[in-house]
Amino acid sequence: MLAIMGAMDEEIELLLTDLQDRETLERPGATLYRGVLDGVPVLLTRGGIGKVNAAMTATYLLLEGADRVIFTGVAGGVHPDLRVGDIVVSTDLVQHDVDVTALGYELGTIPGEVPAWAADERLRVAALEAAGEVEGVRALEGRVASGDQFIASAGDVQRLWTRFGAACAEMEGAAVAQVCAKAGVPFVVIRSVSDTADHDANVDYRTFMPLVARHAKQVVRGMLARLSTQA
Ligand code: ADE
């Protein structure tokens, strides 16, 4: 079954409202919903903020039989071309706050793990096609950098851009990617840019987050139409 995750209420409530035949599954620290969205059986959940919450909730989704995972939400733009309202579709994901360099590992690499988790090709294509249909929204493919930090300085943006080649920064995607990759479950992360992760990020985030979360939701709806016809 297709699973759709967001971190916050604003990121999933627009989908939850339209979920039909809704069944609620309470799990420790998370609530999952099973139902039908635009004719497609789905699991839907708000995973909470940060990598630990994201990994825990992704695990619950997989245990409920999720066989594809879409993460939808907002992010801080890192790529210099990105503006508030644009969409980033993940090519791959890194954990920018992991630092085991003292033991000789590359920055961002967890010992025994790959340095970056690749998103699924078919889900990426479906997301980009769907994003192309959202009026007034530019979509870009790129690397998503996740960490347990809200990025709000030009210096950090520069660091994520030069050291990781990140297109955007958020706090969950790579944790979901790591869990899904271990289970062999395809995933993609779709992020609307709510701020450009600089010194105005906290203000822009509060102002634009509810608005741009709608863009990501529209992309998910467009994906459902495409994925329902695929095996
Ligand atoms: N989500 C939205 N904006 C963000 C930022 N600037 N840093 C981390 N996560 C975010």
Short mmCIF file of C-alpha atoms and ligand atoms in Angstrom, two decimals:
data_model
loop_
_atom_site.label_atom_id
_atom_site.label_comp_id
_atom_site.label_asym_id
_atom_site.label_seq_id
_atom_site.Cartn_x
_atom_site.Cartn_y
_atom_site.Cartn_z
CA MET A 1 0.00 0.00 0.00
CA LEU A 2 1.15 3.55 -0.75
CA ALA A 3 2.11 5.55 2.36
CA ILE A 4 2.12 9.34 2.61
CA MET A 5 3.98 11.05 5.45
CA GLY A 6 4.35 14.62 6.61
CA ALA A 7 6.08 15.98 9.70
CA MET A 8 3.45 18.46 10.86
CA ASP A 9 -0.32 18.79 10.87
CA GLU A 10 -0.19 21.51 8.21
CA GLU A 11 1.63 19.07 5.94
CA ILE A 12 -0.98 16.32 6.01
CA GLU A 13 -4.26 17.88 7.18
CA LEU A 14 -5.26 18.86 3.64
CA LEU A 15 -4.98 15.20 2.64
CA LEU A 16 -6.52 13.85 5.82
CA THR A 17 -9.69 15.89 5.26
CA ASP A 18 -10.30 14.06 1.99
CA LEU A 19 -9.35 10.58 3.20
CA GLN A 20 -12.35 8.26 2.79
CA ASP A 21 -13.22 5.12 4.78
CA ARG A 22 -10.82 6.41 7.40
CA GLU A 23 -9.50 3.93 9.98
CA THR A 24 -7.31 5.18 12.83
CA LEU A 25 -4.34 3.09 14.01
CA GLU A 26 -2.83 4.28 17.30
CA ARG A 27 0.83 3.43 17.77
CA PRO A 28 3.24 4.55 20.53
CA GLY A 29 4.01 8.19 19.71
CA ALA A 30 2.18 8.24 16.40
CA THR A 31 -1.26 7.94 14.83
CA LEU A 32 -1.58 6.31 11.41
CA TYR A 33 -4.65 6.56 9.19
CA ARG A 34 -5.69 3.99 6.63
CA GLY A 35 -8.21 4.92 3.96
CA VAL A 36 -8.80 5.78 0.34
CA LEU A 37 -7.58 9.00 -1.26
CA ASP A 38 -8.70 9.81 -4.81
CA GLY A 39 -9.61 6.14 -5.23
CA VAL A 40 -6.18 4.89 -4.07
CA PRO A 41 -5.78 2.88 -0.82
CA VAL A 42 -3.25 4.72 1.32
CA LEU A 43 -1.67 4.96 4.74
CA LEU A 44 -1.33 8.56 5.95
CA THR A 45 0.46 9.94 8.98
CA ARG A 46 1.96 12.97 10.67
CA GLY A 47 5.35 11.67 11.76
CA GLY A 48 6.44 14.54 13.99
CA ILE A 49 9.51 16.71 13.72
CA GLY A 50 13.09 15.43 13.48
CA LYS A 51 14.89 12.32 12.33
CA VAL A 52 14.01 10.06 15.26
CA ASN A 53 10.27 10.70 14.94
CA ALA A 54 10.51 10.26 11.20
CA ALA A 55 12.36 6.94 11.45
CA MET A 56 9.97 5.60 14.09
CA THR A 57 6.88 6.50 12.08
CA ALA A 58 8.32 5.21 8.83
CA THR A 59 8.94 1.90 10.59
CA TYR A 60 5.30 1.75 11.70
CA LEU A 61 4.19 2.41 8.12
CA LEU A 62 6.36 -0.42 6.80
CA LEU A 63 5.03 -2.79 9.46
CA GLU A 64 1.50 -1.89 8.27
CA GLY A 65 2.45 -3.00 4.76
CA ALA A 66 3.61 0.23 3.10
CA ASP A 67 5.32 -0.70 -0.15
CA ARG A 68 6.01 2.86 -1.39
CA VAL A 69 6.54 5.95 0.73
CA ILE A 70 6.04 9.59 -0.23
CA PHE A 71 7.19 12.23 2.24
CA THR A 72 5.58 15.64 1.75
CA GLY A 73 6.37 18.89 3.52
CA VAL A 74 8.30 22.14 3.56
CA ALA A 75 12.02 22.91 3.53
CA GLY A 76 14.54 25.70 3.60
CA GLY A 77 15.93 26.41 0.13
CA VAL A 78 19.71 25.98 -0.23
CA HIS A 79 20.16 25.93 -4.02
CA PRO A 80 20.74 29.58 -5.00
CA ASP A 81 17.98 29.48 -7.64
CA LEU A 82 15.27 28.38 -5.21
CA ARG A 83 12.55 30.81 -4.12
CA VAL A 84 9.74 30.49 -1.60
CA GLY A 85 6.98 28.38 -3.15
CA ASP A 86 9.25 26.29 -5.39
CA ILE A 87 9.23 22.50 -5.13
CA VAL A 88 12.19 20.18 -4.64
CA VAL A 89 11.85 16.52 -5.66
CA SER A 90 14.57 14.42 -4.04
CA THR A 91 17.21 12.76 -6.15
CA ASP A 92 18.92 11.49 -3.01
CA LEU A 93 19.16 12.33 0.68
CA VAL A 94 21.96 12.93 3.15
CA GLN A 95 22.13 13.41 6.91
CA HIS A 96 24.13 16.62 7.17
CA ASP A 97 24.39 16.51 10.98
CA VAL A 98 26.23 13.18 11.09
CA ASP A 99 29.93 13.68 11.86
CA VAL A 100 32.18 10.66 12.34
CA THR A 101 35.08 12.38 10.57
CA ALA A 102 37.31 11.80 13.63
CA LEU A 103 37.24 8.09 12.72
CA GLY A 104 38.03 8.77 9.07
CA TYR A 105 34.50 8.76 7.63
CA GLU A 106 33.23 11.37 5.19
CA LEU A 107 31.12 14.11 6.74
CA GLY A 108 27.49 12.91 6.73
CA THR A 109 28.35 9.21 6.54
CA ILE A 110 27.15 6.82 9.23
CA PRO A 111 29.64 3.93 9.57
CA GLY A 112 28.28 0.91 7.72
CA GLU A 113 25.77 2.97 5.73
CA VAL A 114 25.79 4.52 2.28
CA PRO A 115 26.73 8.25 2.20
CA ALA A 116 23.40 9.14 0.50
CA TRP A 117 20.11 7.30 -0.06
CA ALA A 118 18.77 7.39 -3.63
CA ALA A 119 15.09 8.12 -4.17
CA ASP A 120 13.05 5.83 -6.42
CA GLU A 121 13.17 6.71 -10.11
CA ARG A 122 9.48 6.04 -10.85
CA LEU A 123 8.29 8.04 -7.84
CA ARG A 124 10.62 10.89 -8.81
CA VAL A 125 9.28 10.97 -12.35
CA ALA A 126 5.68 10.89 -11.11
CA ALA A 127 6.43 13.72 -8.65
CA LEU A 128 8.10 15.90 -11.27
CA GLU A 129 5.27 15.37 -13.76
CA ALA A 130 2.71 16.16 -11.07
CA ALA A 131 4.66 19.26 -9.96
CA GLY A 132 4.67 20.47 -13.56
CA GLU A 133 0.88 20.62 -13.40
CA VAL A 134 0.74 22.86 -10.32
CA GLU A 135 0.13 26.37 -11.60
CA GLY A 136 2.75 28.99 -10.83
CA VAL A 137 5.12 26.52 -9.16
CA ARG A 138 8.66 25.78 -10.29
CA ALA A 139 10.01 22.32 -9.60
CA LEU A 140 13.63 21.27 -9.32
CA GLU A 141 15.23 17.88 -8.70
CA GLY A 142 17.99 17.81 -6.15
CA ARG A 143 19.62 16.47 -3.04
CA VAL A 144 17.72 16.85 0.21
CA ALA A 145 19.84 17.39 3.34
CA SER A 146 18.26 16.37 6.64
CA GLY A 147 19.39 17.10 10.18
CA ASP A 148 18.00 17.86 13.61
CA GLN A 149 18.53 21.57 13.06
CA PHE A 150 16.42 24.43 11.72
CA ILE A 151 18.84 26.12 9.32
CA ALA A 152 18.71 29.90 9.65
CA SER A 153 22.05 31.40 8.61
CA ALA A 154 23.80 32.19 5.35
CA GLY A 155 26.90 30.37 6.66
CA ASP A 156 25.00 27.12 7.17
CA VAL A 157 23.36 27.45 3.75
CA GLN A 158 26.81 27.85 2.21
CA ARG A 159 28.08 24.80 4.13
CA LEU A 160 25.19 22.60 2.97
CA TRP A 161 25.63 23.80 -0.60
CA THR A 162 29.41 23.39 -0.86
CA ARG A 163 29.94 20.29 1.31
CA PHE A 164 26.85 18.33 0.33
CA GLY A 165 25.52 19.92 -2.87
CA ALA A 166 22.14 20.12 -1.14
CA ALA A 167 19.17 21.72 -2.85
CA CYS A 168 17.21 22.13 0.38
CA ALA A 169 17.37 21.52 4.12
CA GLU A 170 14.76 19.85 6.29
CA MET A 171 14.62 17.63 9.35
CA GLU A 172 13.18 14.22 8.41
CA GLY A 173 13.60 13.01 4.84
CA ALA A 174 16.92 11.17 5.09
CA ALA A 175 15.75 9.28 8.17
CA VAL A 176 12.74 7.99 6.23
CA ALA A 177 15.06 7.22 3.34
CA GLN A 178 17.40 5.20 5.56
CA VAL A 179 14.54 3.12 6.98
CA CYS A 180 12.94 2.53 3.57
CA ALA A 181 16.28 1.62 1.97
CA LYS A 182 16.94 -1.03 4.61
CA ALA A 183 13.54 -2.56 3.83
CA GLY A 184 13.94 -2.24 0.05
CA VAL A 185 10.87 0.02 -0.11
CA PRO A 186 10.88 2.77 -2.76
CA PHE A 187 10.51 6.33 -1.49
CA VAL A 188 10.59 9.96 -2.59
CA VAL A 189 10.63 13.25 -0.69
CA ILE A 190 8.75 16.29 -2.02
CA ARG A 191 9.43 19.60 -0.32
CA SER A 192 7.94 23.05 -0.90
CA VAL A 193 10.35 25.85 -0.08
CA SER A 194 9.00 27.88 2.88
CA ASP A 195 12.16 29.95 3.44
CA THR A 196 15.69 30.23 2.15
CA ALA A 197 17.30 29.04 5.40
CA ASP A 198 19.00 32.41 5.99
CA HIS A 199 18.64 34.89 8.87
CA ASP A 200 14.99 35.61 7.85
CA ALA A 201 14.14 31.90 7.83
CA ASN A 202 12.20 31.87 11.10
CA VAL A 203 9.94 34.73 9.95
CA ASP A 204 9.49 33.42 6.40
CA TYR A 205 8.84 29.91 7.66
CA ARG A 206 5.96 31.06 9.90
CA THR A 207 4.54 33.27 7.16
CA PHE A 208 4.75 30.93 4.20
CA MET A 209 4.67 27.41 5.61
CA PRO A 210 0.86 26.91 5.59
CA LEU A 211 0.65 28.42 2.11
CA VAL A 212 3.41 26.46 0.42
CA ALA A 213 2.44 23.19 2.16
CA ARG A 214 -0.50 23.31 -0.28
CA HIS A 215 1.88 23.05 -3.22
CA ALA A 216 3.37 19.81 -1.95
CA LYS A 217 -0.15 18.50 -1.30
CA GLN A 218 -1.14 19.26 -4.89
CA VAL A 219 1.90 17.32 -6.11
CA VAL A 220 0.89 14.32 -4.00
CA ARG A 221 -2.64 14.43 -5.47
CA GLY A 222 -1.17 14.52 -8.96
CA MET A 223 1.04 11.57 -8.11
CA LEU A 224 -1.90 9.50 -6.89
CA ALA A 225 -3.53 9.79 -10.29
CA ARG A 226 -0.35 8.51 -11.93
CA LEU A 227 0.61 5.81 -9.43
CA SER A 228 -2.86 4.27 -9.27
CA THR A 229 -2.37 3.11 -12.85
CA GLN A 230 1.08 1.60 -12.13
CA ALA A 231 1.64 -1.83 -10.62
N1 ADE B 1 11.94 23.24 7.20
C1 ADE B 1 11.52 24.39 6.64
N2 ADE B 1 12.51 25.32 6.66
C2 ADE B 1 13.57 24.74 7.25
C3 ADE B 1 14.88 25.17 7.56
N3 ADE B 1 15.26 26.41 7.29
N4 ADE B 1 15.72 24.30 8.18
C4 ADE B 1 15.32 23.05 8.46
N5 ADE B 1 14.09 22.58 8.19
C5 ADE B 1 13.22 23.40 7.58
#
